[in-house]
Amino acid sequence: KTCKQITVCQADQYIYKEHTGFSDRICRNITQCEIDEYISQTATKDKDQTCSDITSCGKDQYIFMRESEYKDRICKDLT
């Protein structure tokens, strides 16, 4: 029997399936959020990140706080 090195996931990957005595580790690329999304849950070593849609302000609202990479946009009603 020949042993092999266990695959090491890269910085832009997470562990999709851990290695066993019979199979290698499976790595997957971390999801990249779209331009109209923000990161609502960051990736961990064994979990992909989650992207959520950025809130769209209604016609009777204004942008109180702009969105960022990790935060949604906050809208307030016009007064």
Short mmCIF file of N, CA, C and O in Angstrom, two decimals:
data_model
loop_
_atom_site.label_atom_id
_atom_site.label_comp_id
_atom_site.label_asym_id
_atom_site.label_seq_id
_atom_site.Cartn_x
_atom_site.Cartn_y
_atom_site.Cartn_z
N LYS A 1 0.86 -1.18 0.00
CA LYS A 1 0.00 0.00 0.00
C LYS A 1 0.89 1.23 0.00
O LYS A 1 1.84 1.34 0.75
N THR A 2 0.54 2.20 -0.85
CA THR A 2 1.29 3.45 -0.93
C THR A 2 0.48 4.56 -0.28
O THR A 2 -0.69 4.76 -0.60
N CYS A 3 1.09 5.29 0.63
CA CYS A 3 0.41 6.41 1.29
C CYS A 3 0.67 7.69 0.50
O CYS A 3 1.74 7.86 -0.08
N LYS A 4 -0.30 8.57 0.51
CA LYS A 4 -0.17 9.87 -0.17
C LYS A 4 -0.35 10.98 0.85
O LYS A 4 -1.01 10.79 1.87
N GLN A 5 0.19 12.15 0.53
CA GLN A 5 -0.02 13.32 1.37
C GLN A 5 -1.49 13.75 1.27
O GLN A 5 -2.09 13.67 0.21
N ILE A 6 -2.03 14.22 2.39
CA ILE A 6 -3.40 14.73 2.41
C ILE A 6 -3.40 16.11 1.75
O ILE A 6 -2.53 16.93 2.02
N THR A 7 -4.37 16.34 0.88
CA THR A 7 -4.48 17.64 0.22
C THR A 7 -4.65 18.74 1.25
O THR A 7 -5.41 18.61 2.21
N VAL A 8 -3.94 19.85 1.05
CA VAL A 8 -4.06 21.03 1.89
C VAL A 8 -4.85 22.07 1.10
O VAL A 8 -4.48 22.42 -0.02
N CYS A 9 -5.95 22.53 1.69
CA CYS A 9 -6.76 23.54 1.01
C CYS A 9 -6.01 24.88 0.97
O CYS A 9 -5.29 25.22 1.91
N GLN A 10 -6.20 25.61 -0.11
CA GLN A 10 -5.57 26.92 -0.28
C GLN A 10 -6.33 27.97 0.52
O GLN A 10 -7.41 27.72 1.04
N ALA A 11 -5.77 29.18 0.60
CA ALA A 11 -6.36 30.27 1.39
C ALA A 11 -7.76 30.65 0.89
O ALA A 11 -8.58 31.12 1.66
N ASP A 12 -8.02 30.46 -0.41
CA ASP A 12 -9.32 30.82 -0.98
C ASP A 12 -10.24 29.61 -1.10
O ASP A 12 -11.18 29.61 -1.89
N GLN A 13 -9.99 28.59 -0.29
CA GLN A 13 -10.80 27.37 -0.30
C GLN A 13 -11.20 26.99 1.12
O GLN A 13 -10.63 27.47 2.09
N TYR A 14 -12.20 26.12 1.22
CA TYR A 14 -12.60 25.54 2.49
C TYR A 14 -12.67 24.03 2.33
O TYR A 14 -12.71 23.52 1.21
N ILE A 15 -12.67 23.31 3.45
CA ILE A 15 -12.73 21.85 3.41
C ILE A 15 -14.19 21.44 3.19
O ILE A 15 -15.04 21.65 4.06
N TYR A 16 -14.47 20.91 2.01
CA TYR A 16 -15.82 20.46 1.68
C TYR A 16 -16.08 19.09 2.32
O TYR A 16 -17.16 18.84 2.85
N LYS A 17 -15.08 18.22 2.24
CA LYS A 17 -15.19 16.88 2.83
C LYS A 17 -13.82 16.50 3.38
O LYS A 17 -12.82 16.56 2.67
N GLU A 18 -13.79 16.13 4.64
CA GLU A 18 -12.52 15.79 5.29
C GLU A 18 -12.04 14.42 4.80
O GLU A 18 -12.84 13.59 4.36
N HIS A 19 -10.74 14.22 4.90
CA HIS A 19 -10.15 12.96 4.47
C HIS A 19 -10.58 11.82 5.40
O HIS A 19 -10.97 12.05 6.54
N THR A 20 -10.51 10.62 4.86
CA THR A 20 -10.76 9.41 5.66
C THR A 20 -9.56 8.50 5.46
O THR A 20 -8.61 8.87 4.76
N GLY A 21 -9.61 7.34 6.01
CA GLY A 21 -8.53 6.38 5.80
C GLY A 21 -8.47 5.87 4.37
O GLY A 21 -7.48 5.27 3.96
N PHE A 22 -9.54 6.13 3.61
CA PHE A 22 -9.63 5.61 2.25
C PHE A 22 -9.74 6.68 1.17
O PHE A 22 -9.68 6.37 -0.01
N SER A 23 -9.95 7.93 1.57
CA SER A 23 -10.11 8.98 0.57
C SER A 23 -9.42 10.27 1.01
O SER A 23 -9.24 10.52 2.21
N ASP A 24 -9.07 11.07 0.04
CA ASP A 24 -8.39 12.34 0.29
C ASP A 24 -9.40 13.42 0.68
O ASP A 24 -10.60 13.28 0.46
N ARG A 25 -8.90 14.49 1.23
CA ARG A 25 -9.70 15.66 1.56
C ARG A 25 -10.17 16.32 0.26
O ARG A 25 -9.44 16.37 -0.72
N ILE A 26 -11.39 16.85 0.27
CA ILE A 26 -11.92 17.57 -0.89
C ILE A 26 -12.06 19.04 -0.52
O ILE A 26 -12.72 19.39 0.46
N CYS A 27 -11.41 19.89 -1.31
CA CYS A 27 -11.47 21.34 -1.09
C CYS A 27 -12.36 21.96 -2.15
O CYS A 27 -12.41 21.49 -3.29
N ARG A 28 -13.05 23.03 -1.78
CA ARG A 28 -13.88 23.78 -2.73
C ARG A 28 -13.51 25.25 -2.61
O ARG A 28 -13.13 25.72 -1.53
N ASN A 29 -13.67 25.97 -3.71
CA ASN A 29 -13.40 27.41 -3.69
C ASN A 29 -14.48 28.13 -2.88
O ASN A 29 -15.66 27.80 -2.98
N ILE A 30 -14.06 29.14 -2.12
CA ILE A 30 -14.99 29.95 -1.36
C ILE A 30 -15.85 30.76 -2.34
O ILE A 30 -15.33 31.33 -3.30
N THR A 31 -17.14 30.78 -2.09
CA THR A 31 -18.08 31.54 -2.94
C THR A 31 -17.70 33.01 -2.95
O THR A 31 -17.41 33.59 -1.90
N GLN A 32 -17.71 33.59 -4.13
CA GLN A 32 -17.46 35.02 -4.27
C GLN A 32 -18.81 35.72 -4.42
O GLN A 32 -19.60 35.36 -5.29
N CYS A 33 -19.07 36.69 -3.58
CA CYS A 33 -20.34 37.40 -3.63
C CYS A 33 -20.42 38.26 -4.89
O CYS A 33 -19.40 38.77 -5.38
N GLU A 34 -21.63 38.42 -5.39
CA GLU A 34 -21.88 39.27 -6.54
C GLU A 34 -21.84 40.74 -6.11
O GLU A 34 -21.85 41.06 -4.93
N ILE A 35 -21.86 41.63 -7.09
CA ILE A 35 -21.76 43.08 -6.83
C ILE A 35 -22.94 43.58 -6.00
O ILE A 35 -22.81 44.54 -5.25
N ASP A 36 -24.11 42.92 -6.09
CA ASP A 36 -25.29 43.35 -5.36
C ASP A 36 -25.52 42.51 -4.09
O ASP A 36 -26.63 42.44 -3.58
N GLU A 37 -24.45 41.91 -3.57
CA GLU A 37 -24.51 41.10 -2.36
C GLU A 37 -23.42 41.52 -1.38
O GLU A 37 -22.45 42.16 -1.76
N TYR A 38 -23.60 41.14 -0.13
CA TYR A 38 -22.57 41.33 0.90
C TYR A 38 -22.34 39.99 1.59
O TYR A 38 -23.15 39.07 1.48
N ILE A 39 -21.23 39.88 2.30
CA ILE A 39 -20.89 38.65 3.01
C ILE A 39 -21.62 38.66 4.35
O ILE A 39 -21.28 39.43 5.25
N SER A 40 -22.65 37.81 4.47
CA SER A 40 -23.42 37.77 5.71
C SER A 40 -22.87 36.74 6.70
O SER A 40 -23.14 36.82 7.90
N GLN A 41 -22.10 35.80 6.20
CA GLN A 41 -21.43 34.80 7.06
C GLN A 41 -20.07 34.50 6.45
O GLN A 41 -20.00 34.05 5.32
N THR A 42 -19.01 34.79 7.17
CA THR A 42 -17.68 34.56 6.64
C THR A 42 -17.36 33.08 6.59
O THR A 42 -17.91 32.28 7.36
N ALA A 43 -16.47 32.72 5.70
CA ALA A 43 -16.04 31.33 5.56
C ALA A 43 -15.18 30.92 6.76
O ALA A 43 -14.50 31.75 7.36
N THR A 44 -15.24 29.64 7.07
CA THR A 44 -14.34 29.06 8.07
C THR A 44 -13.54 27.99 7.36
O THR A 44 -13.70 27.77 6.17
N LYS A 45 -12.69 27.29 8.08
CA LYS A 45 -11.86 26.27 7.43
C LYS A 45 -12.69 25.15 6.82
O LYS A 45 -12.28 24.52 5.86
N ASP A 46 -13.91 24.93 7.36
CA ASP A 46 -14.74 23.83 6.84
C ASP A 46 -16.16 24.25 6.47
O ASP A 46 -17.06 23.43 6.42
N LYS A 47 -16.35 25.55 6.19
CA LYS A 47 -17.67 26.03 5.79
C LYS A 47 -17.53 27.19 4.83
O LYS A 47 -16.72 28.10 5.06
N ASP A 48 -18.31 27.16 3.76
CA ASP A 48 -18.29 28.21 2.76
C ASP A 48 -18.89 29.50 3.34
O ASP A 48 -19.65 29.46 4.30
N GLN A 49 -18.56 30.64 2.73
CA GLN A 49 -19.18 31.87 3.17
C GLN A 49 -20.57 31.99 2.56
O GLN A 49 -20.89 31.36 1.56
N THR A 50 -21.41 32.81 3.20
CA THR A 50 -22.77 33.03 2.74
C THR A 50 -22.90 34.47 2.25
O THR A 50 -22.46 35.39 2.93
N CYS A 51 -23.52 34.62 1.10
CA CYS A 51 -23.78 35.94 0.54
C CYS A 51 -25.27 36.24 0.65
O CYS A 51 -26.09 35.34 0.47
N SER A 52 -25.60 37.50 0.94
CA SER A 52 -26.99 37.92 1.00
C SER A 52 -27.18 39.15 0.12
O SER A 52 -26.25 39.93 -0.07
N ASP A 53 -28.41 39.31 -0.38
CA ASP A 53 -28.72 40.46 -1.22
C ASP A 53 -28.64 41.75 -0.41
O ASP A 53 -29.09 41.80 0.73
N ILE A 54 -28.10 42.79 -1.04
CA ILE A 54 -28.09 44.11 -0.42
C ILE A 54 -29.51 44.67 -0.49
O ILE A 54 -30.16 44.59 -1.53
N THR A 55 -29.98 45.23 0.61
CA THR A 55 -31.31 45.82 0.67
C THR A 55 -31.43 46.97 -0.31
O THR A 55 -30.53 47.80 -0.43
N SER A 56 -32.54 47.00 -1.02
CA SER A 56 -32.85 48.13 -1.90
C SER A 56 -33.81 49.05 -1.16
O SER A 56 -34.85 48.60 -0.66
N CYS A 57 -33.46 50.31 -1.08
CA CYS A 57 -34.34 51.27 -0.40
C CYS A 57 -35.56 51.53 -1.28
O CYS A 57 -35.46 51.59 -2.51
N GLY A 58 -36.70 51.69 -0.63
CA GLY A 58 -37.94 51.99 -1.33
C GLY A 58 -37.97 53.43 -1.80
O GLY A 58 -37.11 54.25 -1.45
N LYS A 59 -39.00 53.77 -2.59
CA LYS A 59 -39.09 55.12 -3.15
C LYS A 59 -39.32 56.18 -2.07
O LYS A 59 -39.04 57.34 -2.28
N ASP A 60 -39.84 55.78 -0.90
CA ASP A 60 -40.07 56.72 0.20
C ASP A 60 -39.00 56.58 1.28
O ASP A 60 -39.23 56.92 2.45
N GLN A 61 -37.82 56.07 0.88
CA GLN A 61 -36.72 55.88 1.82
C GLN A 61 -35.43 56.48 1.26
O GLN A 61 -35.34 56.78 0.07
N TYR A 62 -34.46 56.64 2.14
CA TYR A 62 -33.14 57.08 1.72
C TYR A 62 -32.10 56.15 2.36
O TYR A 62 -32.41 55.42 3.31
N ILE A 63 -30.89 56.18 1.83
CA ILE A 63 -29.81 55.35 2.38
C ILE A 63 -29.26 56.05 3.62
O ILE A 63 -28.67 57.12 3.54
N PHE A 64 -29.52 55.45 4.78
CA PHE A 64 -29.04 55.98 6.05
C PHE A 64 -27.58 55.57 6.25
O PHE A 64 -26.76 56.35 6.71
N MET A 65 -27.26 54.32 5.92
CA MET A 65 -25.89 53.82 6.04
C MET A 65 -25.60 52.94 4.84
O MET A 65 -26.35 52.01 4.54
N ARG A 66 -24.51 53.24 4.16
CA ARG A 66 -24.12 52.46 2.97
C ARG A 66 -23.67 51.05 3.37
O ARG A 66 -23.14 50.83 4.46
N GLU A 67 -23.87 50.15 2.45
CA GLU A 67 -23.42 48.77 2.64
C GLU A 67 -21.90 48.71 2.60
O GLU A 67 -21.25 49.62 2.07
N SER A 68 -21.36 47.65 3.13
CA SER A 68 -19.92 47.38 3.05
C SER A 68 -19.76 45.91 2.67
O SER A 68 -20.75 45.21 2.45
N GLU A 69 -18.56 45.45 2.63
CA GLU A 69 -18.31 44.06 2.27
C GLU A 69 -19.03 43.09 3.21
O GLU A 69 -19.47 42.02 2.80
N TYR A 70 -19.16 43.50 4.50
CA TYR A 70 -19.73 42.60 5.51
C TYR A 70 -21.03 43.10 6.14
O TYR A 70 -21.54 42.49 7.06
N LYS A 71 -21.56 44.23 5.66
CA LYS A 71 -22.78 44.78 6.26
C LYS A 71 -23.77 45.20 5.19
O LYS A 71 -23.40 45.72 4.14
N ASP A 72 -25.04 44.98 5.51
CA ASP A 72 -26.11 45.37 4.59
C ASP A 72 -26.34 46.88 4.64
O ASP A 72 -25.96 47.54 5.61
N ARG A 73 -26.98 47.39 3.63
CA ARG A 73 -27.39 48.80 3.56
C ARG A 73 -28.54 49.00 4.54
O ARG A 73 -29.40 48.14 4.72
N ILE A 74 -28.57 50.17 5.20
CA ILE A 74 -29.67 50.51 6.10
C ILE A 74 -30.45 51.66 5.48
O ILE A 74 -29.87 52.69 5.13
N CYS A 75 -31.75 51.44 5.33
CA CYS A 75 -32.63 52.46 4.76
C CYS A 75 -33.48 53.07 5.88
O CYS A 75 -33.82 52.40 6.84
N LYS A 76 -33.80 54.34 5.72
CA LYS A 76 -34.69 55.04 6.65
C LYS A 76 -35.79 55.69 5.85
O LYS A 76 -35.59 56.09 4.70
N ASP A 77 -36.95 55.84 6.48
CA ASP A 77 -38.07 56.51 5.82
C ASP A 77 -37.81 57.99 5.72
O ASP A 77 -37.24 58.62 6.61
N LEU A 78 -38.26 58.59 4.60
CA LEU A 78 -38.20 60.04 4.46
C LEU A 78 -39.21 60.66 5.43
O LEU A 78 -40.29 60.13 5.63
N THR A 79 -38.84 61.78 6.01
CA THR A 79 -39.78 62.42 6.96
C THR A 79 -40.10 63.82 6.51
O THR A 79 -39.43 64.43 5.74
#
